[in-house]
Coordinates of C-alpha atoms in Angstrom, one line a residue:
X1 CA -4.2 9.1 32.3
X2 CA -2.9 7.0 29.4
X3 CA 1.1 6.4 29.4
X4 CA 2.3 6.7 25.9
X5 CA 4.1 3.7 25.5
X6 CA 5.4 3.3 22.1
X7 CA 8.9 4.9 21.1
X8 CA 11.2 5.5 18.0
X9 CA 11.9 1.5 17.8
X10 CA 8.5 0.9 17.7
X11 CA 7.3 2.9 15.1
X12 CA 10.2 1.6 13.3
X13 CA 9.7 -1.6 13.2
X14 CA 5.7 -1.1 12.6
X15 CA 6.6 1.2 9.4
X16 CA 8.9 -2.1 8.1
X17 CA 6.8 -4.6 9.0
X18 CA 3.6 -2.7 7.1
X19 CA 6.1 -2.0 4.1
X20 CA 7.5 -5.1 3.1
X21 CA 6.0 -8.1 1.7
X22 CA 6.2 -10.8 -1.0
X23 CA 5.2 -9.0 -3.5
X24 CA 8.1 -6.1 -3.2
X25 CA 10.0 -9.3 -4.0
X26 CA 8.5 -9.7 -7.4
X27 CA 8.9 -5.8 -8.2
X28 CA 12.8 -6.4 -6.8
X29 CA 13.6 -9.0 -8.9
X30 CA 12.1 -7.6 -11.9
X31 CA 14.0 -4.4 -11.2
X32 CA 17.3 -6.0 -10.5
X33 CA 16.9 -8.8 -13.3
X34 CA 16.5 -5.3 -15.4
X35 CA 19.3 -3.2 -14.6
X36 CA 21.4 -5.3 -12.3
X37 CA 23.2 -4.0 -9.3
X38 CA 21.9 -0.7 -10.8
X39 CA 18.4 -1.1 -9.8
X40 CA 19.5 0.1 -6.6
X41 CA 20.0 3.8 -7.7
X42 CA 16.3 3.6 -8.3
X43 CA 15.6 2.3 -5.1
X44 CA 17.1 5.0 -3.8
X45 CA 15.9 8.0 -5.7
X46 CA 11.9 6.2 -4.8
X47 CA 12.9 6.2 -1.1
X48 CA 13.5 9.8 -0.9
X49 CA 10.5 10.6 -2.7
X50 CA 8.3 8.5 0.0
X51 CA 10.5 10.6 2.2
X52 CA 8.6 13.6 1.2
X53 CA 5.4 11.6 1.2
X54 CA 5.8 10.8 4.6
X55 CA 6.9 14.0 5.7
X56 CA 3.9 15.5 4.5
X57 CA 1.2 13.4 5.5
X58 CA 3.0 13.5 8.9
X59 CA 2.4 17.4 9.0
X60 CA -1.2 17.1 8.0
X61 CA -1.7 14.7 10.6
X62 CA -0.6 17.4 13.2
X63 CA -2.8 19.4 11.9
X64 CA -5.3 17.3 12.0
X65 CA -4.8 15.0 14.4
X66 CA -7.6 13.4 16.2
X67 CA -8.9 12.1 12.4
X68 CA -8.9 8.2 11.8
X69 CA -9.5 8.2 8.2
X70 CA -6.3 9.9 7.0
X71 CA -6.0 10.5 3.7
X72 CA -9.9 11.1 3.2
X73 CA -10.1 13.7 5.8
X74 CA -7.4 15.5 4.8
X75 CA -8.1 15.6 1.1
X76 CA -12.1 16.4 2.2
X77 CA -11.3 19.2 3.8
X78 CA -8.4 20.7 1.4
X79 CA -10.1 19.6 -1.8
X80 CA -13.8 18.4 -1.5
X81 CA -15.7 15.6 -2.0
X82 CA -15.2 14.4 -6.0
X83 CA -11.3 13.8 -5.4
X84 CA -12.0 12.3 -1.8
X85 CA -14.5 9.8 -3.1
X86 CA -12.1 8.9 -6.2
X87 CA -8.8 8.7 -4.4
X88 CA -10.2 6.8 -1.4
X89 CA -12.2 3.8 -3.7
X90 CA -9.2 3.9 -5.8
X91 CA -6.2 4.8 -3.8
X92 CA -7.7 2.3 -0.9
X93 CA -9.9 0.0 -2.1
X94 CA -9.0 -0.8 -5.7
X95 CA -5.0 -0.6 -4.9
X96 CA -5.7 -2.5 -1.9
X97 CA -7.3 -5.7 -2.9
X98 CA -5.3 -5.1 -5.7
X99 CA -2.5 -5.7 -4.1
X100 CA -3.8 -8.2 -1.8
X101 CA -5.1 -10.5 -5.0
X102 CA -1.5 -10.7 -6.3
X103 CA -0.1 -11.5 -2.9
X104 CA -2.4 -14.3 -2.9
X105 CA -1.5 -15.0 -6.4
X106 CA 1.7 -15.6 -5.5
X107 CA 1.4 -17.6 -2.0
X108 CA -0.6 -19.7 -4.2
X109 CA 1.9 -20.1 -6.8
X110 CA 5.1 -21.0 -4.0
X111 CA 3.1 -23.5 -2.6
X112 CA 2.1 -25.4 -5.5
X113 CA 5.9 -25.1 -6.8
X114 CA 6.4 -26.5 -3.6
X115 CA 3.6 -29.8 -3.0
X116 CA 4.1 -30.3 -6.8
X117 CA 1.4 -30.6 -9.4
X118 CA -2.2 -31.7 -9.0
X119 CA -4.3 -28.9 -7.7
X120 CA -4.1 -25.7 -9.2
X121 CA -2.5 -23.2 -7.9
X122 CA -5.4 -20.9 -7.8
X123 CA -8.0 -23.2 -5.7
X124 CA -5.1 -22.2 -2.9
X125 CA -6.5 -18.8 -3.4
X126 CA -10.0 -19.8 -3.0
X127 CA -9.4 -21.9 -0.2
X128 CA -7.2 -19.5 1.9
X129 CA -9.9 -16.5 1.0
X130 CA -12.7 -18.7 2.3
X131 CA -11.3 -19.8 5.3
X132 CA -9.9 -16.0 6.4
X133 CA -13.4 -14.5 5.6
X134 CA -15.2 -16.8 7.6
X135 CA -13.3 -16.4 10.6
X136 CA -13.1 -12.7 10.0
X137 CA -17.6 -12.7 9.3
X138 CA -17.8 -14.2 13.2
X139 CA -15.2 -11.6 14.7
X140 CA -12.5 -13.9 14.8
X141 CA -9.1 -11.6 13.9
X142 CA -7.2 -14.4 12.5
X143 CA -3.2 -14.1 13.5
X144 CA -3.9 -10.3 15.2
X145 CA -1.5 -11.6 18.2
X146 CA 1.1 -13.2 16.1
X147 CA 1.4 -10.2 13.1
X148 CA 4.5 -8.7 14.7
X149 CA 6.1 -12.4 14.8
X150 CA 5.2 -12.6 11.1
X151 CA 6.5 -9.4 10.1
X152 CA 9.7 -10.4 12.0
X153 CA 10.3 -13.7 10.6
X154 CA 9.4 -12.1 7.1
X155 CA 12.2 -9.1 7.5
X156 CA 14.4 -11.0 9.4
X157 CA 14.4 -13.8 6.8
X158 CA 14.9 -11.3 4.0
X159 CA 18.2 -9.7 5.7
X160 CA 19.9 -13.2 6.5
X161 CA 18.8 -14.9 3.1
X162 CA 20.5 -11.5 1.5
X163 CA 23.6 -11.8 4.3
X164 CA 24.2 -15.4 3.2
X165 CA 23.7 -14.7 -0.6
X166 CA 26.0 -11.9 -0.7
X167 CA 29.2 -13.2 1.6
X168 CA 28.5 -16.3 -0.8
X169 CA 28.2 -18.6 2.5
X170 CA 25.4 -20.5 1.0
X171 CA 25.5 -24.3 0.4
X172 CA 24.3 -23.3 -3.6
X173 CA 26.3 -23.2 -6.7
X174 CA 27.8 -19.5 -6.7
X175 CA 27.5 -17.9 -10.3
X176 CA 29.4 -15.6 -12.3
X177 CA 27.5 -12.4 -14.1
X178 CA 28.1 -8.6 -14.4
X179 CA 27.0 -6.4 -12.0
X180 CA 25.7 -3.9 -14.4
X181 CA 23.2 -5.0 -17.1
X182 CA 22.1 -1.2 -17.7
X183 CA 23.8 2.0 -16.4
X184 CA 21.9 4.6 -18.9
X185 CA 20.6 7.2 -16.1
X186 CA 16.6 7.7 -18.2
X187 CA 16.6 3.9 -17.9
X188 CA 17.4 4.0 -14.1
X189 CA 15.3 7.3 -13.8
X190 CA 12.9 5.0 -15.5
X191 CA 12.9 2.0 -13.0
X192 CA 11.9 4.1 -10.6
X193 CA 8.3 3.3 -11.0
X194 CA 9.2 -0.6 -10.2
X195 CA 11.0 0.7 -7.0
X196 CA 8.2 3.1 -6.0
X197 CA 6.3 -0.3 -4.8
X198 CA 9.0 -1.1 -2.2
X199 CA 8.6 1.4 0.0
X200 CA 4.8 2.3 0.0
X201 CA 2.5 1.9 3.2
X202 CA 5.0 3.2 5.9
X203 CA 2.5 6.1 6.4
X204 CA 0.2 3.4 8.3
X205 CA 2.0 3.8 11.3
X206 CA 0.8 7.3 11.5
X207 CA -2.4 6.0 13.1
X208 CA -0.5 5.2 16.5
X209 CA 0.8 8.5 17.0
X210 CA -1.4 9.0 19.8
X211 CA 0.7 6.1 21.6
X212 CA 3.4 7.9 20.8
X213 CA 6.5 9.1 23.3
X214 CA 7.5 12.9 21.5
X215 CA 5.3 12.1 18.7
X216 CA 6.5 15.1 17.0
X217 CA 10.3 13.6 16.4
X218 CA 9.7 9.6 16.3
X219 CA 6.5 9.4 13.8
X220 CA 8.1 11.4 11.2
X221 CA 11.7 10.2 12.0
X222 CA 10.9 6.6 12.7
X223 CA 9.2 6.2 9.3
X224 CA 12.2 7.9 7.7
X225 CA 14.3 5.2 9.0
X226 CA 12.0 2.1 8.2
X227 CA 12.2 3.3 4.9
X228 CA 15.8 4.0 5.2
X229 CA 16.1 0.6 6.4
X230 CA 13.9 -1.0 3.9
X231 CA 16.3 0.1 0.8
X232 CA 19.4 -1.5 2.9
X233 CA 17.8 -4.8 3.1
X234 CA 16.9 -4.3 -0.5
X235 CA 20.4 -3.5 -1.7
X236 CA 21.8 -6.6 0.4
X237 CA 19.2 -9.1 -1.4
X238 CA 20.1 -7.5 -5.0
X239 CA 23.9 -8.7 -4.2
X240 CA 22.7 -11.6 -2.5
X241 CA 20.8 -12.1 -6.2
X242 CA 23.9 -11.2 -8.0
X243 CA 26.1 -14.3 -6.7
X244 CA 23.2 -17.3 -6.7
X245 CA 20.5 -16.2 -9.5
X246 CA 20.9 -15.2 -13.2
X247 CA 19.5 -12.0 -13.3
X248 CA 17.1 -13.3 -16.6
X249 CA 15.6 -15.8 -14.1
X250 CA 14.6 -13.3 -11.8
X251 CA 12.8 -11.0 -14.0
X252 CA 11.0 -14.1 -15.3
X253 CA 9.6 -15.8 -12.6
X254 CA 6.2 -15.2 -10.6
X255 CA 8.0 -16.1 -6.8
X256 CA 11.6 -14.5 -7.1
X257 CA 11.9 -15.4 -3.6
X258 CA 11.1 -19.2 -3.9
X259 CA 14.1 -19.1 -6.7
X260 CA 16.3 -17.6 -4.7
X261 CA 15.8 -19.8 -2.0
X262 CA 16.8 -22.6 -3.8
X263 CA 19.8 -21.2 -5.5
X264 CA 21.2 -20.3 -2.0
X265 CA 20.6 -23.2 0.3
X266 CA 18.3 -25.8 -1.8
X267 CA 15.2 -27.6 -1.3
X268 CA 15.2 -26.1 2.5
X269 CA 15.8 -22.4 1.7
X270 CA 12.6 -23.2 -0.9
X271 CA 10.6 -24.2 2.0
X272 CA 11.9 -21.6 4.2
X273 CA 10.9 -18.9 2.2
X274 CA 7.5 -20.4 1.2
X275 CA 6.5 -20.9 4.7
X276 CA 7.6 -17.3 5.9
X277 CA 6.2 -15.4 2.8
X278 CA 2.6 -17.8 2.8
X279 CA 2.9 -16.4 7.0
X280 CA 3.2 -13.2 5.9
X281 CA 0.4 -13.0 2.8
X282 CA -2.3 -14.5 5.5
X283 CA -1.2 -11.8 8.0
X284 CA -2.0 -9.2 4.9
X285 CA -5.4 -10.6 4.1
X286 CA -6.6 -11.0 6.9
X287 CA -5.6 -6.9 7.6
X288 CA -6.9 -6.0 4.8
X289 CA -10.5 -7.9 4.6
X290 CA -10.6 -6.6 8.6
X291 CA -9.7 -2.9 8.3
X292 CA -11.1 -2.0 4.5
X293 CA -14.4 -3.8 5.6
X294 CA -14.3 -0.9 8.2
X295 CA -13.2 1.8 6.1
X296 CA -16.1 0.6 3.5
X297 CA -18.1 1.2 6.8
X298 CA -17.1 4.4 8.0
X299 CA -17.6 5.5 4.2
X300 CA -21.4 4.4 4.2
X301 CA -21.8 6.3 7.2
X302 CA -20.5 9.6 5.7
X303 CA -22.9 8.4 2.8
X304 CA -20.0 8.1 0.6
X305 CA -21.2 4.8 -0.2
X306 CA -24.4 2.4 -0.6
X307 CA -25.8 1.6 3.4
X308 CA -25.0 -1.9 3.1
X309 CA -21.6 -1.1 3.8
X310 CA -22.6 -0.1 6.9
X311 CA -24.7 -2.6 8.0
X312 CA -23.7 -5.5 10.6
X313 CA -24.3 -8.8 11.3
X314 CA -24.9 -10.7 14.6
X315 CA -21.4 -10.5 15.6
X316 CA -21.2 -6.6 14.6
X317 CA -19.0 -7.2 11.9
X318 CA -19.6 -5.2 8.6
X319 CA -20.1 -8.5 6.5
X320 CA -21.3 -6.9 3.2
X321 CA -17.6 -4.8 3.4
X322 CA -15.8 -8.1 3.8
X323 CA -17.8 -10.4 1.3
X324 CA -17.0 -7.1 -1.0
X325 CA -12.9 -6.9 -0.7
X326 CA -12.7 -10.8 -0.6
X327 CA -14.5 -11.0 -4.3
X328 CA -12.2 -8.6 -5.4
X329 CA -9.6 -10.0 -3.9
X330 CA -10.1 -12.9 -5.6
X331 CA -10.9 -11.7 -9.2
X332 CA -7.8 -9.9 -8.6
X333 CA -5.5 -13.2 -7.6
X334 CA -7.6 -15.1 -10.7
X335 CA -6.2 -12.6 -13.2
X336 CA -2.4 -13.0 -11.7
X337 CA -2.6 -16.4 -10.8
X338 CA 0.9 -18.4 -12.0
X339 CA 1.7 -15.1 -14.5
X340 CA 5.0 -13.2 -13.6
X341 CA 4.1 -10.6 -16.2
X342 CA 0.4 -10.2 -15.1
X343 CA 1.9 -10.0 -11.1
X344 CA 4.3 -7.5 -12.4
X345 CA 1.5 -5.4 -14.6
X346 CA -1.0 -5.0 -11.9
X347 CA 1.7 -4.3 -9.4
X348 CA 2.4 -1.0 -11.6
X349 CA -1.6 -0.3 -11.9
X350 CA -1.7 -0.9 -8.0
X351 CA 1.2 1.7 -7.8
X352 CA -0.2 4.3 -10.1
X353 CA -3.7 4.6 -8.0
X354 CA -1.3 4.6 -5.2
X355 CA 0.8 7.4 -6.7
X356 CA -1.8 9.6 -7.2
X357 CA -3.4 9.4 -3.9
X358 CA 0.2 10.6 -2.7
X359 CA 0.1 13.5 -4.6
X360 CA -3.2 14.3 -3.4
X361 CA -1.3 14.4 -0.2
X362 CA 1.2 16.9 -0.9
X363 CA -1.3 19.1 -2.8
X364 CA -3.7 18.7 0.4
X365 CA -0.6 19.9 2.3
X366 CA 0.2 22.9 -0.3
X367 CA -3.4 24.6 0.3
X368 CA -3.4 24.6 4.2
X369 CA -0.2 25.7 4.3
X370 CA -2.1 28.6 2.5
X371 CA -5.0 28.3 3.9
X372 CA -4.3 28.2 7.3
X373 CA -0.5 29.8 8.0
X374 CA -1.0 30.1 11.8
X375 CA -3.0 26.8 12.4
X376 CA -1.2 25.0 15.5
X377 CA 1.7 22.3 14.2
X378 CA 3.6 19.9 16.2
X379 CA 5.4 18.7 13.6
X380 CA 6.7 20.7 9.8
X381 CA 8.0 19.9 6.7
X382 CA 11.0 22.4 6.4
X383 CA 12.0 24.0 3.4
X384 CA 8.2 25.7 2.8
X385 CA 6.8 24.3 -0.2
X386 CA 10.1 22.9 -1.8
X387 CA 9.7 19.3 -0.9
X388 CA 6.4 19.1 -1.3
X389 CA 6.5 20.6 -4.6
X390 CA 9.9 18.0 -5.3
X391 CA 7.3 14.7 -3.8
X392 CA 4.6 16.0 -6.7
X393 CA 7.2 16.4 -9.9
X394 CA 8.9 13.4 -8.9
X395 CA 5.8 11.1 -8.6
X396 CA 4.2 12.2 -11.4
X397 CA 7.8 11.4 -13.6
X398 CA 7.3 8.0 -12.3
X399 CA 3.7 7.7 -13.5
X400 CA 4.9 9.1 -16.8
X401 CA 7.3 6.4 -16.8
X402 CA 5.9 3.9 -15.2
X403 CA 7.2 1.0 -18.0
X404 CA 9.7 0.8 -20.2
X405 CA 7.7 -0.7 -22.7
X406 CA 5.2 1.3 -24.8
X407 CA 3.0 -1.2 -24.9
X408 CA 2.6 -2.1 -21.2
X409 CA 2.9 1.9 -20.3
X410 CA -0.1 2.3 -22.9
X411 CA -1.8 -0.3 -21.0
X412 CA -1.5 0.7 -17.5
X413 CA -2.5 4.3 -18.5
X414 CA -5.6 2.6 -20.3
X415 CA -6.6 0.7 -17.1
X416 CA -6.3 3.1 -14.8
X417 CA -7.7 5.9 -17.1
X418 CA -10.9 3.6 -17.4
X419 CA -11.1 3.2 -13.5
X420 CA -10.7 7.0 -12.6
X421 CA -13.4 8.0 -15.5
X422 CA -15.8 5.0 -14.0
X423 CA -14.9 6.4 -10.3
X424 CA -15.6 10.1 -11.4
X425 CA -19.0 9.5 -12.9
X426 CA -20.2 7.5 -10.0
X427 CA -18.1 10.0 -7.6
X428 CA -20.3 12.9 -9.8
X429 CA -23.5 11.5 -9.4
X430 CA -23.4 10.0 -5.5
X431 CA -22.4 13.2 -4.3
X432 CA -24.8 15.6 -6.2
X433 CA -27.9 13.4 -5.5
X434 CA -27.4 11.3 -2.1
X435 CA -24.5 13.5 -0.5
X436 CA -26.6 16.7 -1.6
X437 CA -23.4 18.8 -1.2
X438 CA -21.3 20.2 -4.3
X439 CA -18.0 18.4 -5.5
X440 CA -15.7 20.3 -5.2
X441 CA -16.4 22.4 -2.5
X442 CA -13.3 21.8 0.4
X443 CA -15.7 20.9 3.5
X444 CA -14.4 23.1 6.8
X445 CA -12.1 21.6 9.8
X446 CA -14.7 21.2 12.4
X447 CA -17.2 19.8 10.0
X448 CA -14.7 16.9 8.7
X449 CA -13.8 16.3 12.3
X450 CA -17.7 16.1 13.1
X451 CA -18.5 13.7 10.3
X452 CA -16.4 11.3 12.1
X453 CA -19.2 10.9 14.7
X454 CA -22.4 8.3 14.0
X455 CA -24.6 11.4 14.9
X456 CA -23.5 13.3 11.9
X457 CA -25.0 10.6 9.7
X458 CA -28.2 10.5 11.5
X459 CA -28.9 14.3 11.9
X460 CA -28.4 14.8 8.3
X461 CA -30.7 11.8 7.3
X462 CA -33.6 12.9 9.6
X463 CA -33.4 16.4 8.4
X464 CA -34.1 15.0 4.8
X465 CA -30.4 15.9 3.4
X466 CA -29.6 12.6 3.0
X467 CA -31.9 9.8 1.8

């Protein structure tokens, strides 16, 4: 019999470690170089929201617990099909490499600030995508033993560059500037969107809950206090910010981090903070080529995708899934590469897709809890439907106001209308005429548990349901 070996420190430090990375710096420095010291009000109303985010999916992985998909499961068997398809391709994949393409974008930028002109910055894209997808197309999980170190030296950089900025200890000129740029509550209310992008991905550690010692208290609690912990570290770096860096050059630049490095302890706490955040983006791609390439895969053999995302090459690895998310990845890095406002516009795309898929999760929560009363729960959100219902109105005030600016909240709304009517028509069509099943018909319990098995794929094909 298994021990379960993980405690409340453990998922902790996984839910921090998942959370942060460089670019939560760019969307902290854009929010602080907004609003000032202010910007952490906003930080804090977006932590409580993922607080209900959490909360939720960690009920609906009680109920459904021996699932590995998550999100799609859940949302499959509450909802059907259509809105499983479009918020897993856009709320995973899409966000994802999304993401992952302007973490790259900005790696590549800090290291060119840092060697100095002559190559450009984005052929340290290409290079580092390259070289993580070939190791990752012969099995090789590039930096799997050292991603806790990485997450460490990331987080634990973070709190002592903020500690040193903010007792003013740091061999850097010290600056005088207000606190406050804007106090106007609809413009902090506002910001909340730019703060929303610090705290998402601590539902990740849900996954090891079957490792877990009393599950039922340290999941949900332990995520609750990453994120908890996450807007401390925050708050420390915005009045670390507030004694080294104007807050103008913050909103500005592409690598807030690199800037404030600099301002605090010089050329070294450049370097420092290039070598720990480049550590850290690497960790992230190589994660996210590894585990989407697999997600990619268990999708093809549910038949929610093409069959070459299923397929494997000699060293079992899903290499069409990972040729897949690297392209995008890089597009995505090409489009941000050097650009502070481009980083900080697909950012807000990223976190819209994101958004919606966790109000998918609340809503998925809302039906069972009226669909299935009595099903078995080691783990509720209390309250009834009143923090669910709070998680929905308050993300969707944050995708209402996701910019300040017209133009840009125009934009976003454009993109990502674009993408959700693109992913709907292909959703449509796949699932009327390869997944023969109708789209929004919720699929039962047992039958989303069964799917999970290669069999389920197979039986359906040989039968003739699937082609």
């Amino acid at each position: 019999m298994d021990e379960k070996k993980l405690g409340l420190g453990n998922v902790v430090s996984i839910s921090v470690g998942l959370v942060v990375a460089t670019s939560c710096l760019v969307s902290l420095g854009n929010g602080a170089g907004t609003l000032g010291s202010t910007f952490i009000f906003a930080m804090f109303i977006a932590m409580l929201l993922n607080i209900t985010t959490v909360a939720s999916l960690s009920e609906l992985n009680a109920l459904m617990p021996n699932t590995t998909g998550g999100l799609a499961q859940y949302t499959l068997a509450a909802l059907g099909p259509f809105p499983t398809l479009i918020s897993m391709v856009g709320g995973y994949l899409i966000c994802n490499t999304m993401s992952c393409g302007v973490e790259a974008s900005i790696f590549s930028f800090s290291l060119a600030d840092v060697i100095g002109p002559g190559i450009p910055s984005f052929a340290y894209t290409v290079i580092m995508t390259v070289i993580i997808l070939l190791a990752n197309l012969r099995g090789v999980d590039m930096f799997a033993k050292i991603q806790d170190i990485v997450a460490f030296l990331l987080v634990g950089s973070l709190v002592a560059m903020g500690f040193i900025g903010m007792i003013g200890i740091g061999t850097g000129v010290k600056i005088q500037q207000p606190y406050v740029l804007n106090a106007d509550f609809k413009d902090v209310a506002a910001m909340t969107a730019v703060a929303f992008w610090l705290f998402i991905g601590a539902e990740y550690a849900i996954p090891v809950s079957k490792q877990v010692k009393n599950a039922k208290r340290n999941v949900p609690l332990g995520m609750m206090i990453g994120l908890f912990l996450i807007f401390i570290m925050q708050s420390v770096m915005i009045f670390g910010f507030h004694n080294y860096v104007e807050w103008g050059a913050l909103a500005d630049s592409a690598a807030p981090h690199l800037v404030y490095g600099y301002a605090v302890l010089g050329k070294a706490g450049k370097i420092w903070m290039m070598l720990v955040g480049a550590m850290a983006v690497i960790s992230t791609q190589n994660s996210t080529v590894n585990s989407l390439a697999v997600i990619c895969q268990g999708m093809a053999k549910m038949n929610m995708l093409p069959k070459i995302f299923a397929k494997t090459n000699r060293h079992n690895v899903p290499w069409f899934g990972q040729v897949f998310v690297s392209a995008l990845i890089l597009i995505f890095g090409y489009f941000s590469d050097s650009s502070a406002d481009m980083i900080s516009f697909l950012i807000l795309v990223g976190s819209v897709f994101w958004m919606i898929s966790y109000i998918l999760a609340h809503i998925d929560l809302l039906i069972f809890r009226k669909r299935l009363p009595k099903a078995p729960r080691n783990f509720k959100v209390p309250c009834g439907p009143l923090f669910p219902i709070i998680g929905i109105v308050g993300t969707a005030y944050m995708i209402l106001n996701i910019s300040s600016d017209p133009h840009e909240k125009f934009m976003i709304w454009l993109v990502t209308g674009v993408c959700f009517i693109v992913l709907g028509i292909y959703s449509a069509l796949w699932i009327r005429f390869k997944m023969k099943m109708k789209i929004f018909k919720s699929i039962p319990l047992d039958k989303v548990l069964a799917m999970e098995n290669d069999l389920y794929y197979y039986v359906r094909k040989s039968k003739g349901i699937w082609k």
